[in-house]
Amino acid sequence: ALSDQIIADGGTPWCIGLEAGAATGWPATDWIEDIMLRSAGPDVYDQWWRHEIPWTDESIQNAWEMFGTIATNEQYVEGGTVNVLATNFGESPYPMFEDPPGCYMHRQASFITDFIQEQFPDLEPGVDYTFFPFPEIDPEFGVPALSAGDLIGMFNDTPAARSLMEWLASAEAQTIWAERGGFLSANNEVSPDVYPDDIHRQMAEILQEAEVVRFDASDLMPTAVNDAFLGGVLEYIQNPDTLPTILQNIDQAAQQAEQEEGTQTGQ
């Protein structure tokens, strides 16, 4: 309804940019993940990334089609689908701050605030721009939180390395990151009060208070499946009528990944 109202008022609702080098397409996978969580629920979401249901399942196809009602609608996205495919994800929110605005809404992870502040240092978070959680789709599932994260690996198990790992996960270290902005801590001992502005504080509270939190599905999938997912969303933007074939191809990639994993396990 809001998107249609913006169009009726002469504007363009959304800015979307999928270009990200070798990972081009990942913002679209985040859209689909948010929609899956809200339309099919966390249990089906888990079955999806584990490939316990096929990619051709109705719940998955519905999520893609919901995304497509926005991303493949030339009236809904700034610059049309050509811009969706060609615009770098970090630059994609910039048209919101043009005069007049090139778009009014942008779906992205919390770190996008760093890109906005670097490009527009005079903007005040919470005053010149703000955010709202991805809306509810099915009331049964409410508004769950979709998360991702930076991973830290220890390649040499020494007391010093283990001590560093423990400190990086501590509230003390996480507070330092949180105070700088562009980061949300997964440590519940980090107070929302340490964040630099109201936007980050509100995002942190949403994450801490969410009854359901799920990690980014594509990041949990085997690399070959993630790659097929990325390629699939790009194909879908260009040719939405080919969605059944796209989903079949991703499912084949998932089946092959499982077979290869089984072969390696059996060796």
mmCIF file of C-alpha atoms in Angstrom:
data_model
loop_
_atom_site.group_PDB
_atom_site.id
_atom_site.type_symbol
_atom_site.label_atom_id
_atom_site.label_comp_id
_atom_site.label_asym_id
_atom_site.label_seq_id
_atom_site.Cartn_x
_atom_site.Cartn_y
_atom_site.Cartn_z
ATOM 1 C CA ALA A 1 0.000 0.000 0.000
ATOM 2 C CA LEU A 2 2.809 2.436 0.861
ATOM 3 C CA SER A 3 4.649 1.705 -2.385
ATOM 4 C CA ASP A 4 1.495 2.342 -4.393
ATOM 5 C CA GLN A 5 0.862 5.582 -2.511
ATOM 6 C CA ILE A 6 4.372 6.816 -3.308
ATOM 7 C CA ILE A 7 3.794 6.042 -6.987
ATOM 8 C CA ALA A 8 0.427 7.827 -6.887
ATOM 9 C CA ASP A 9 2.219 10.860 -5.455
ATOM 10 C CA GLY A 10 4.686 10.823 -8.359
ATOM 11 C CA GLY A 11 7.624 9.113 -6.658
ATOM 12 C CA THR A 12 9.505 5.836 -6.892
ATOM 13 C CA PRO A 13 9.244 3.664 -3.779
ATOM 14 C CA TRP A 14 12.394 1.568 -3.792
ATOM 15 C CA CYS A 15 16.108 1.649 -4.471
ATOM 16 C CA ILE A 16 17.731 -1.759 -4.922
ATOM 17 C CA GLY A 17 21.301 -2.486 -5.977
ATOM 18 C CA LEU A 18 22.657 -6.000 -6.416
ATOM 19 C CA GLU A 19 26.156 -5.422 -7.804
ATOM 20 C CA ALA A 20 28.844 -6.745 -5.453
ATOM 21 C CA GLY A 21 31.670 -8.122 -7.571
ATOM 22 C CA ALA A 22 31.944 -11.895 -7.282
ATOM 23 C CA ALA A 23 29.048 -11.882 -4.795
ATOM 24 C CA THR A 24 26.673 -9.900 -7.016
ATOM 25 C CA GLY A 25 23.097 -10.715 -6.114
ATOM 26 C CA TRP A 26 23.432 -11.206 -2.362
ATOM 27 C CA PRO A 27 21.086 -8.342 -1.378
ATOM 28 C CA ALA A 28 18.320 -10.152 -3.270
ATOM 29 C CA THR A 29 18.957 -13.333 -1.286
ATOM 30 C CA ASP A 30 18.478 -11.293 1.892
ATOM 31 C CA TRP A 31 15.128 -10.054 0.617
ATOM 32 C CA ILE A 32 14.011 -13.623 -0.053
ATOM 33 C CA GLU A 33 15.254 -14.785 3.347
ATOM 34 C CA ASP A 34 13.285 -12.086 5.158
ATOM 35 C CA ILE A 35 10.191 -12.984 3.159
ATOM 36 C CA MET A 36 10.637 -16.715 3.839
ATOM 37 C CA LEU A 37 10.876 -16.097 7.583
ATOM 38 C CA ARG A 38 7.692 -14.040 7.590
ATOM 39 C CA SER A 39 5.616 -16.001 5.082
ATOM 40 C CA ALA A 40 6.633 -19.615 5.756
ATOM 41 C CA GLY A 41 7.970 -19.347 9.302
ATOM 42 C CA PRO A 42 11.231 -20.325 10.996
ATOM 43 C CA ASP A 43 10.681 -24.093 10.821
ATOM 44 C CA VAL A 44 10.243 -24.090 7.049
ATOM 45 C CA TYR A 45 13.098 -21.581 6.800
ATOM 46 C CA ASP A 46 15.373 -24.104 8.525
ATOM 47 C CA GLN A 47 14.158 -26.892 6.263
ATOM 48 C CA TRP A 48 14.931 -24.674 3.286
ATOM 49 C CA TRP A 49 18.575 -23.910 4.004
ATOM 50 C CA ARG A 50 19.182 -27.508 5.087
ATOM 51 C CA HIS A 51 17.612 -28.696 1.813
ATOM 52 C CA GLU A 52 15.058 -30.788 3.652
ATOM 53 C CA ILE A 53 12.498 -29.446 1.197
ATOM 54 C CA PRO A 54 13.164 -28.939 -2.521
ATOM 55 C CA TRP A 55 13.770 -25.495 -3.934
ATOM 56 C CA THR A 56 10.652 -26.006 -6.022
ATOM 57 C CA ASP A 57 8.513 -26.090 -2.864
ATOM 58 C CA GLU A 58 5.546 -23.733 -3.013
ATOM 59 C CA SER A 59 6.721 -21.765 0.028
ATOM 60 C CA ILE A 60 10.045 -20.970 -1.644
ATOM 61 C CA GLN A 61 8.479 -20.058 -4.965
ATOM 62 C CA ASN A 62 6.016 -17.770 -3.180
ATOM 63 C CA ALA A 63 8.879 -15.940 -1.458
ATOM 64 C CA TRP A 64 10.645 -15.338 -4.766
ATOM 65 C CA GLU A 65 7.438 -14.100 -6.350
ATOM 66 C CA MET A 66 6.772 -11.700 -3.459
ATOM 67 C CA PHE A 67 10.257 -10.302 -3.940
ATOM 68 C CA GLY A 68 9.605 -10.081 -7.661
ATOM 69 C CA THR A 69 6.498 -7.950 -7.205
ATOM 70 C CA ILE A 70 8.895 -5.206 -6.124
ATOM 71 C CA ALA A 71 12.247 -5.938 -7.746
ATOM 72 C CA THR A 72 10.942 -6.693 -11.245
ATOM 73 C CA ASN A 73 8.368 -3.889 -11.274
ATOM 74 C CA GLU A 74 9.784 -1.030 -13.327
ATOM 75 C CA GLN A 75 7.570 1.468 -11.481
ATOM 76 C CA TYR A 76 8.649 0.277 -8.046
ATOM 77 C CA VAL A 77 12.440 0.520 -8.381
ATOM 78 C CA GLU A 78 14.584 3.537 -9.155
ATOM 79 C CA GLY A 79 16.056 3.194 -12.637
ATOM 80 C CA GLY A 80 14.138 -0.004 -13.321
ATOM 81 C CA THR A 81 15.597 -3.491 -13.370
ATOM 82 C CA VAL A 82 18.657 -2.294 -15.297
ATOM 83 C CA ASN A 83 19.674 -0.228 -12.277
ATOM 84 C CA VAL A 84 18.821 -3.055 -9.886
ATOM 85 C CA LEU A 85 21.356 -5.275 -11.631
ATOM 86 C CA ALA A 86 24.034 -2.647 -12.283
ATOM 87 C CA THR A 87 24.051 -0.535 -9.106
ATOM 88 C CA ASN A 88 26.550 -1.360 -6.387
ATOM 89 C CA PHE A 89 24.830 -2.361 -3.161
ATOM 90 C CA GLY A 90 26.728 0.251 -1.119
ATOM 91 C CA GLU A 91 25.712 3.085 -3.429
ATOM 92 C CA SER A 92 22.130 1.951 -3.938
ATOM 93 C CA PRO A 93 20.595 4.004 -1.083
ATOM 94 C CA TYR A 94 22.157 7.281 -2.261
ATOM 95 C CA PRO A 95 19.205 8.383 -4.455
ATOM 96 C CA MET A 96 17.068 8.622 -1.308
ATOM 97 C CA PHE A 97 19.037 11.747 -0.420
ATOM 98 C CA GLU A 98 18.727 13.516 -3.753
ATOM 99 C CA ASP A 99 16.441 16.512 -4.201
ATOM 100 C CA PRO A 100 13.852 15.420 -5.106
ATOM 101 C CA PRO A 101 14.426 11.893 -3.778
ATOM 102 C CA GLY A 102 15.059 9.249 -6.407
ATOM 103 C CA CYS A 103 13.422 6.739 -4.074
ATOM 104 C CA TYR A 104 12.053 6.629 -0.556
ATOM 105 C CA MET A 105 12.846 3.164 0.811
ATOM 106 C CA HIS A 106 15.775 0.778 0.792
ATOM 107 C CA ARG A 107 16.032 -2.670 2.376
ATOM 108 C CA GLN A 108 19.480 -3.441 3.708
ATOM 109 C CA ALA A 109 21.431 -4.708 6.691
ATOM 110 C CA SER A 110 22.338 -2.414 9.570
ATOM 111 C CA PHE A 111 25.863 -1.785 8.281
ATOM 112 C CA ILE A 112 24.499 0.307 5.409
ATOM 113 C CA THR A 113 24.519 3.243 7.814
ATOM 114 C CA ASP A 114 28.311 3.370 7.410
ATOM 115 C CA PHE A 115 27.950 3.848 3.656
ATOM 116 C CA ILE A 116 25.321 6.549 4.113
ATOM 117 C CA GLN A 117 27.326 8.480 6.701
ATOM 118 C CA GLU A 118 30.515 8.305 4.654
ATOM 119 C CA GLN A 119 28.751 9.660 1.568
ATOM 120 C CA PHE A 120 26.582 12.175 3.439
ATOM 121 C CA PRO A 121 28.472 13.146 6.620
ATOM 122 C CA ASP A 122 26.105 16.018 7.405
ATOM 123 C CA LEU A 123 23.080 13.751 7.738
ATOM 124 C CA GLU A 124 21.904 13.036 11.269
ATOM 125 C CA PRO A 125 20.738 9.456 11.878
ATOM 126 C CA GLY A 126 17.229 9.379 13.265
ATOM 127 C CA VAL A 127 16.536 12.904 12.005
ATOM 128 C CA ASP A 128 17.406 12.948 8.309
ATOM 129 C CA TYR A 129 16.771 9.251 7.836
ATOM 130 C CA THR A 130 15.440 6.379 9.888
ATOM 131 C CA PHE A 131 14.327 2.765 9.492
ATOM 132 C CA PHE A 132 11.528 0.328 10.219
ATOM 133 C CA PRO A 133 11.705 -3.462 10.569
ATOM 134 C CA PHE A 134 10.800 -5.588 7.568
ATOM 135 C CA PRO A 135 7.002 -5.786 7.917
ATOM 136 C CA GLU A 136 4.949 -8.756 9.014
ATOM 137 C CA ILE A 137 3.557 -10.949 6.227
ATOM 138 C CA ASP A 138 1.773 -13.804 8.009
ATOM 139 C CA PRO A 139 0.560 -12.793 11.500
ATOM 140 C CA GLU A 140 1.356 -16.307 12.718
ATOM 141 C CA PHE A 141 5.078 -15.601 12.377
ATOM 142 C CA GLY A 142 5.185 -11.963 13.426
ATOM 143 C CA VAL A 143 8.405 -10.022 12.844
ATOM 144 C CA PRO A 144 11.405 -12.331 13.354
ATOM 145 C CA ALA A 145 14.949 -11.000 13.080
ATOM 146 C CA LEU A 146 17.267 -11.982 10.246
ATOM 147 C CA SER A 147 20.915 -11.820 11.222
ATOM 148 C CA ALA A 148 24.357 -12.406 9.796
ATOM 149 C CA GLY A 149 27.780 -11.926 11.281
ATOM 150 C CA ASP A 150 31.520 -11.688 11.018
ATOM 151 C CA LEU A 151 33.281 -14.952 11.790
ATOM 152 C CA ILE A 152 36.631 -15.203 13.540
ATOM 153 C CA GLY A 153 38.759 -18.294 13.028
ATOM 154 C CA MET A 154 41.627 -19.597 15.144
ATOM 155 C CA PHE A 155 44.168 -21.552 13.105
ATOM 156 C CA ASN A 156 46.728 -22.124 15.842
ATOM 157 C CA ASP A 157 45.276 -23.254 19.170
ATOM 158 C CA THR A 158 47.559 -21.557 21.671
ATOM 159 C CA PRO A 159 46.671 -20.020 25.043
ATOM 160 C CA ALA A 160 47.293 -16.540 23.623
ATOM 161 C CA ALA A 161 45.087 -17.147 20.587
ATOM 162 C CA ARG A 162 42.339 -18.636 22.732
ATOM 163 C CA SER A 163 42.539 -15.662 25.086
ATOM 164 C CA LEU A 164 42.171 -13.255 22.155
ATOM 165 C CA MET A 165 39.152 -15.158 20.830
ATOM 166 C CA GLU A 166 37.481 -15.037 24.225
ATOM 167 C CA TRP A 167 38.153 -11.321 24.563
ATOM 168 C CA LEU A 168 36.800 -10.496 21.097
ATOM 169 C CA ALA A 169 33.523 -12.172 22.069
ATOM 170 C CA SER A 170 33.372 -10.388 25.416
ATOM 171 C CA ALA A 171 31.097 -7.484 26.270
ATOM 172 C CA GLU A 172 34.181 -5.287 26.705
ATOM 173 C CA ALA A 173 35.405 -5.777 23.137
ATOM 174 C CA GLN A 174 31.928 -5.780 21.642
ATOM 175 C CA THR A 175 31.177 -2.484 23.361
ATOM 176 C CA ILE A 176 34.154 -0.874 21.613
ATOM 177 C CA TRP A 177 32.781 -1.957 18.240
ATOM 178 C CA ALA A 178 29.236 -0.928 19.115
ATOM 179 C CA GLU A 179 30.311 2.565 20.160
ATOM 180 C CA ARG A 180 31.754 3.154 16.696
ATOM 181 C CA GLY A 181 28.488 2.414 14.870
ATOM 182 C CA GLY A 182 27.772 0.265 11.829
ATOM 183 C CA PHE A 183 27.843 -2.816 14.047
ATOM 184 C CA LEU A 184 25.367 -4.699 16.221
ATOM 185 C CA SER A 185 26.652 -6.921 18.997
ATOM 186 C CA ALA A 186 25.398 -10.455 19.488
ATOM 187 C CA ASN A 187 26.453 -10.242 23.136
ATOM 188 C CA ASN A 188 23.369 -9.489 25.228
ATOM 189 C CA GLU A 189 25.566 -7.980 27.928
ATOM 190 C CA VAL A 190 26.284 -5.027 25.631
ATOM 191 C CA SER A 191 23.840 -2.296 26.574
ATOM 192 C CA PRO A 192 21.925 -0.532 23.787
ATOM 193 C CA ASP A 193 22.966 2.706 25.489
ATOM 194 C CA VAL A 194 26.521 2.408 24.129
ATOM 195 C CA TYR A 195 25.475 2.787 20.492
ATOM 196 C CA PRO A 196 26.211 6.177 18.921
ATOM 197 C CA ASP A 197 22.679 7.106 17.813
ATOM 198 C CA ASP A 198 19.019 6.229 18.180
ATOM 199 C CA ILE A 199 18.951 4.176 14.984
ATOM 200 C CA HIS A 200 21.647 1.781 16.197
ATOM 201 C CA ARG A 201 20.094 1.617 19.656
ATOM 202 C CA GLN A 202 16.721 0.698 18.200
ATOM 203 C CA MET A 203 18.248 -1.941 15.930
ATOM 204 C CA ALA A 204 20.151 -3.452 18.850
ATOM 205 C CA GLU A 205 16.977 -3.604 20.934
ATOM 206 C CA ILE A 206 15.110 -5.339 18.109
ATOM 207 C CA LEU A 207 17.850 -7.973 17.866
ATOM 208 C CA GLN A 208 18.030 -8.510 21.625
ATOM 209 C CA GLU A 209 14.270 -8.650 22.133
ATOM 210 C CA ALA A 210 13.329 -10.737 19.084
ATOM 211 C CA GLU A 211 11.535 -13.957 19.955
ATOM 212 C CA VAL A 212 12.792 -15.592 16.754
ATOM 213 C CA VAL A 213 16.220 -14.965 15.217
ATOM 214 C CA ARG A 214 17.608 -16.796 12.220
ATOM 215 C CA PHE A 215 21.015 -16.576 10.564
ATOM 216 C CA ASP A 216 21.357 -15.651 6.899
ATOM 217 C CA ALA A 217 20.226 -18.784 5.031
ATOM 218 C CA SER A 218 22.453 -18.419 1.982
ATOM 219 C CA ASP A 219 25.519 -18.141 4.221
ATOM 220 C CA LEU A 220 24.575 -21.486 5.772
ATOM 221 C CA MET A 221 24.247 -23.256 2.425
ATOM 222 C CA PRO A 222 27.095 -25.074 0.646
ATOM 223 C CA THR A 223 29.154 -22.784 -1.566
ATOM 224 C CA ALA A 224 27.858 -24.323 -4.790
ATOM 225 C CA VAL A 225 24.258 -23.807 -3.670
ATOM 226 C CA ASN A 226 24.948 -20.230 -2.613
ATOM 227 C CA ASP A 227 26.530 -19.572 -6.011
ATOM 228 C CA ALA A 228 23.490 -21.031 -7.767
ATOM 229 C CA PHE A 229 21.235 -18.903 -5.564
ATOM 230 C CA LEU A 230 23.159 -15.755 -6.527
ATOM 231 C CA GLY A 231 23.040 -16.579 -10.213
ATOM 232 C CA GLY A 232 19.389 -17.476 -9.925
ATOM 233 C CA VAL A 233 18.272 -14.151 -8.484
ATOM 234 C CA LEU A 234 20.085 -12.275 -11.250
ATOM 235 C CA GLU A 235 18.388 -14.413 -13.882
ATOM 236 C CA TYR A 236 15.051 -13.911 -12.151
ATOM 237 C CA ILE A 237 15.342 -10.117 -12.234
ATOM 238 C CA GLN A 238 15.923 -10.292 -15.978
ATOM 239 C CA ASN A 239 13.468 -13.084 -16.792
ATOM 240 C CA PRO A 240 10.905 -13.594 -14.001
ATOM 241 C CA ASP A 241 8.876 -15.998 -16.135
ATOM 242 C CA THR A 242 11.709 -18.530 -15.896
ATOM 243 C CA LEU A 243 11.377 -18.903 -12.105
ATOM 244 C CA PRO A 244 10.356 -22.603 -12.179
ATOM 245 C CA THR A 245 13.464 -23.455 -14.192
ATOM 246 C CA ILE A 246 15.659 -21.298 -11.955
ATOM 247 C CA LEU A 247 14.445 -23.106 -8.844
ATOM 248 C CA GLN A 248 14.910 -26.505 -10.489
ATOM 249 C CA ASN A 249 18.497 -25.593 -11.352
ATOM 250 C CA ILE A 250 19.271 -24.481 -7.792
ATOM 251 C CA ASP A 251 17.734 -27.674 -6.456
ATOM 252 C CA GLN A 252 19.948 -29.705 -8.771
ATOM 253 C CA ALA A 253 22.967 -27.826 -7.409
ATOM 254 C CA ALA A 254 21.823 -28.664 -3.873
ATOM 255 C CA GLN A 255 21.409 -32.336 -4.734
ATOM 256 C CA GLN A 256 24.850 -32.448 -6.313
ATOM 257 C CA ALA A 257 26.405 -30.743 -3.280
ATOM 258 C CA GLU A 258 24.842 -33.368 -1.021
ATOM 259 C CA GLN A 259 26.134 -36.177 -3.219
ATOM 260 C CA GLU A 260 29.647 -34.734 -3.194
ATOM 261 C CA GLU A 261 29.536 -34.303 0.568
ATOM 262 C CA GLY A 262 28.393 -37.899 0.952
ATOM 263 C CA THR A 263 31.211 -39.103 -1.277
ATOM 264 C CA GLN A 264 33.806 -37.176 0.721
ATOM 265 C CA THR A 265 32.366 -38.429 4.010
ATOM 266 C CA GLY A 266 32.546 -42.014 2.787
ATOM 267 C CA GLN A 267 36.186 -41.778 1.759
#
